[in-house]
C-alpha cells in the first residue's frame, strides 16, 4: 500500500488501539473458529484454523504489532493475498468507513519500522489516532516464514 491512500477502510480494534486496513485487502470478517496450535510457532501465530475448507494460519494482530495486554478476540479478518490465506484475530470489527485523503499522514522516519513495519501510515478519525496497516503482504510473508520454521519464538 505504500504510496497509495485507501478510499475505504475496515476499522477494527487491536487490543485498545484503533486500526484500519484498506477494504480491498479484506476477504471477510467472521467469528473466531477453533484453532489448532503449531509447535514452535512464534508468539504472534496462534495456530491454524479451517476456514472455508482451507487450513489457514491465524495471527494475533496485537502480538504482531508488539501490543501488550491480554487478548480478547471476538472476530477474525481474512486477508486477500496472492499467496496463502491468513486470518487476523482482533478484538472487534467496527465497520467500514470512507476517509478523506487529508486525514492520512505518512509515518515519521523515526517510526518507520514501528510495529514491525506493519503500520503503513497514520490517520485521524474523529480526533482519535488511527493506525493504517499494510498487512496483506507483510502478514502473509511473516506467517509463511514462521510456519516454515524461518522465524523464532
Coordinates of C-alpha atoms in Angstrom, one line a residue:
X1 CA 0.0 0.0 0.0
X2 CA 2.9 2.3 0.3
X3 CA 2.2 5.5 -1.7
X4 CA -1.5 4.7 -2.0
X5 CA -4.2 6.3 0.1
X6 CA -7.1 4.0 0.6
X7 CA -10.5 5.5 -0.1
X8 CA -12.4 3.0 2.2
X9 CA -11.0 1.1 5.2
X10 CA -12.2 -1.6 7.6
X11 CA -12.0 -0.3 11.1
X12 CA -11.1 -2.7 14.0
X13 CA -9.6 -2.8 17.4
X14 CA -6.3 -4.4 18.2
X15 CA -6.2 -4.5 22.0
X16 CA -7.1 -0.9 22.7
X17 CA -5.7 0.5 19.5
X18 CA -7.9 1.7 16.6
X19 CA -6.6 0.2 13.4
X20 CA -7.7 0.1 9.7
X21 CA -7.0 -2.0 6.6
X22 CA -7.7 -0.9 3.1
X23 CA -11.1 -2.5 2.3
X24 CA -9.6 -4.2 -0.8
X25 CA -7.2 -6.2 1.4
X26 CA -10.1 -7.7 3.4
X27 CA -11.6 -11.0 2.3
X28 CA -14.2 -11.3 5.1
X29 CA -14.8 -11.0 8.8
X30 CA -16.1 -13.8 10.9
X31 CA -16.5 -15.2 14.4
X32 CA -13.4 -16.9 15.8
X33 CA -13.1 -20.6 14.9
X34 CA -11.3 -23.4 16.6
X35 CA -7.5 -23.0 16.4
X36 CA -5.0 -25.9 16.4
X37 CA -1.7 -24.8 17.9
X38 CA 1.5 -25.2 15.9
X39 CA 4.6 -26.4 17.9
X40 CA 7.4 -23.9 18.0
X41 CA 5.5 -21.2 16.2
X42 CA 6.3 -17.6 17.0
X43 CA 4.1 -15.9 19.7
X44 CA 2.1 -14.0 17.1
X45 CA 1.0 -17.2 15.3
X46 CA -2.0 -18.6 17.3
X47 CA -2.2 -21.7 15.1
X48 CA -4.2 -22.9 12.2
X49 CA -7.9 -22.9 11.6
X50 CA -10.0 -24.5 8.9
X51 CA -11.6 -21.6 7.1
X52 CA -13.8 -22.4 4.1
X53 CA -12.1 -25.8 3.9
X54 CA -8.6 -24.4 3.8
X55 CA -6.0 -24.7 6.6
X56 CA -5.4 -21.0 7.4
X57 CA -2.8 -19.5 9.8
X58 CA -4.4 -17.3 12.5
X59 CA -2.3 -14.4 13.6
X60 CA -2.7 -12.4 16.8
X61 CA -2.7 -8.9 15.4
X62 CA -1.8 -7.4 18.7
X63 CA 1.2 -9.6 19.3
X64 CA 2.3 -9.0 15.7
X65 CA 2.2 -5.3 16.4
X66 CA 4.0 -5.6 19.7
X67 CA 1.0 -4.6 21.7
X68 CA 0.8 -5.6 25.4
X69 CA -2.3 -6.7 27.2
X70 CA -4.4 -9.8 27.3
X71 CA -6.2 -10.5 24.0
X72 CA -10.0 -10.8 23.9
X73 CA -10.6 -11.8 20.3
X74 CA -14.2 -11.5 19.0
X75 CA -13.5 -11.6 15.2
X76 CA -11.2 -12.9 12.5
X77 CA -10.4 -10.8 9.5
X78 CA -9.2 -12.8 6.5
X79 CA -6.8 -11.1 4.2
X80 CA -6.9 -11.1 0.4
X81 CA -3.5 -12.1 -0.8
X82 CA -1.9 -13.6 -3.9
X83 CA -0.2 -16.1 -1.6
X84 CA -1.7 -18.4 1.1
X85 CA -4.7 -17.3 3.1
X86 CA -4.2 -15.6 6.5
X87 CA -6.6 -14.6 9.3
X88 CA -6.1 -11.9 11.8
X89 CA -7.5 -12.3 15.3
X90 CA -8.8 -8.9 16.5
X91 CA -10.7 -7.6 19.5
X92 CA -13.5 -6.0 17.5
X93 CA -14.6 -5.1 14.0
X94 CA -16.2 -1.7 13.9
X95 CA -17.3 -1.5 10.2
X96 CA -16.1 0.2 7.1
X97 CA -15.6 3.9 6.5
X98 CA -14.5 6.2 3.8
X99 CA -11.7 8.5 4.8
X100 CA -10.7 11.8 3.4
X101 CA -7.1 11.9 1.9
X102 CA -6.4 14.9 4.2
X103 CA -6.8 12.6 7.3
X104 CA -3.7 10.5 6.3
X105 CA -0.1 11.2 7.4
X106 CA 3.0 9.2 6.5
X107 CA 4.9 7.7 9.4
X108 CA 7.7 10.0 10.6
X109 CA 11.1 8.5 9.7
X110 CA 11.8 7.7 13.4
X111 CA 8.7 5.5 13.4
X112 CA 9.3 3.8 10.0
X113 CA 9.8 0.4 11.5
X114 CA 7.4 0.8 14.4
X115 CA 5.1 -2.2 14.9
X116 CA 7.4 -4.4 13.0
X117 CA 6.9 -2.5 9.7
X118 CA 3.2 -3.3 9.9
X119 CA 1.9 0.3 10.3
X120 CA 2.0 2.0 6.9
X121 CA 0.6 5.4 7.8
X122 CA -1.4 7.2 10.5
X123 CA -4.7 8.9 10.2
X124 CA -7.1 10.8 12.4
X125 CA -10.7 9.6 12.8
X126 CA -13.0 11.7 15.0
X127 CA -9.9 13.1 16.9
X128 CA -8.6 9.5 17.6
X129 CA -5.3 8.2 16.2
X130 CA -5.9 5.6 13.6
X131 CA -3.1 3.2 12.6
X132 CA -3.5 2.2 8.9
X133 CA -1.9 -1.2 8.5
X134 CA -0.3 -2.7 5.4
X135 CA -0.9 -6.3 6.5
X136 CA -1.9 -8.2 3.4
X137 CA 1.6 -8.9 2.1
X138 CA 3.5 -8.3 5.4
X139 CA 1.5 -10.7 7.5
X140 CA 1.3 -13.4 4.8
X141 CA 5.1 -13.3 4.4
X142 CA 5.7 -13.3 8.1
X143 CA 3.2 -16.1 8.8
X144 CA 4.5 -18.3 6.0
X145 CA 8.1 -17.8 7.2
X146 CA 7.0 -18.7 10.7
X147 CA 5.2 -21.8 9.6
X148 CA 8.1 -22.9 7.5
X149 CA 10.4 -22.6 10.6
X150 CA 12.1 -19.4 9.5
X151 CA 11.1 -17.3 12.5
X152 CA 11.9 -17.9 16.1
X153 CA 9.6 -17.6 19.0

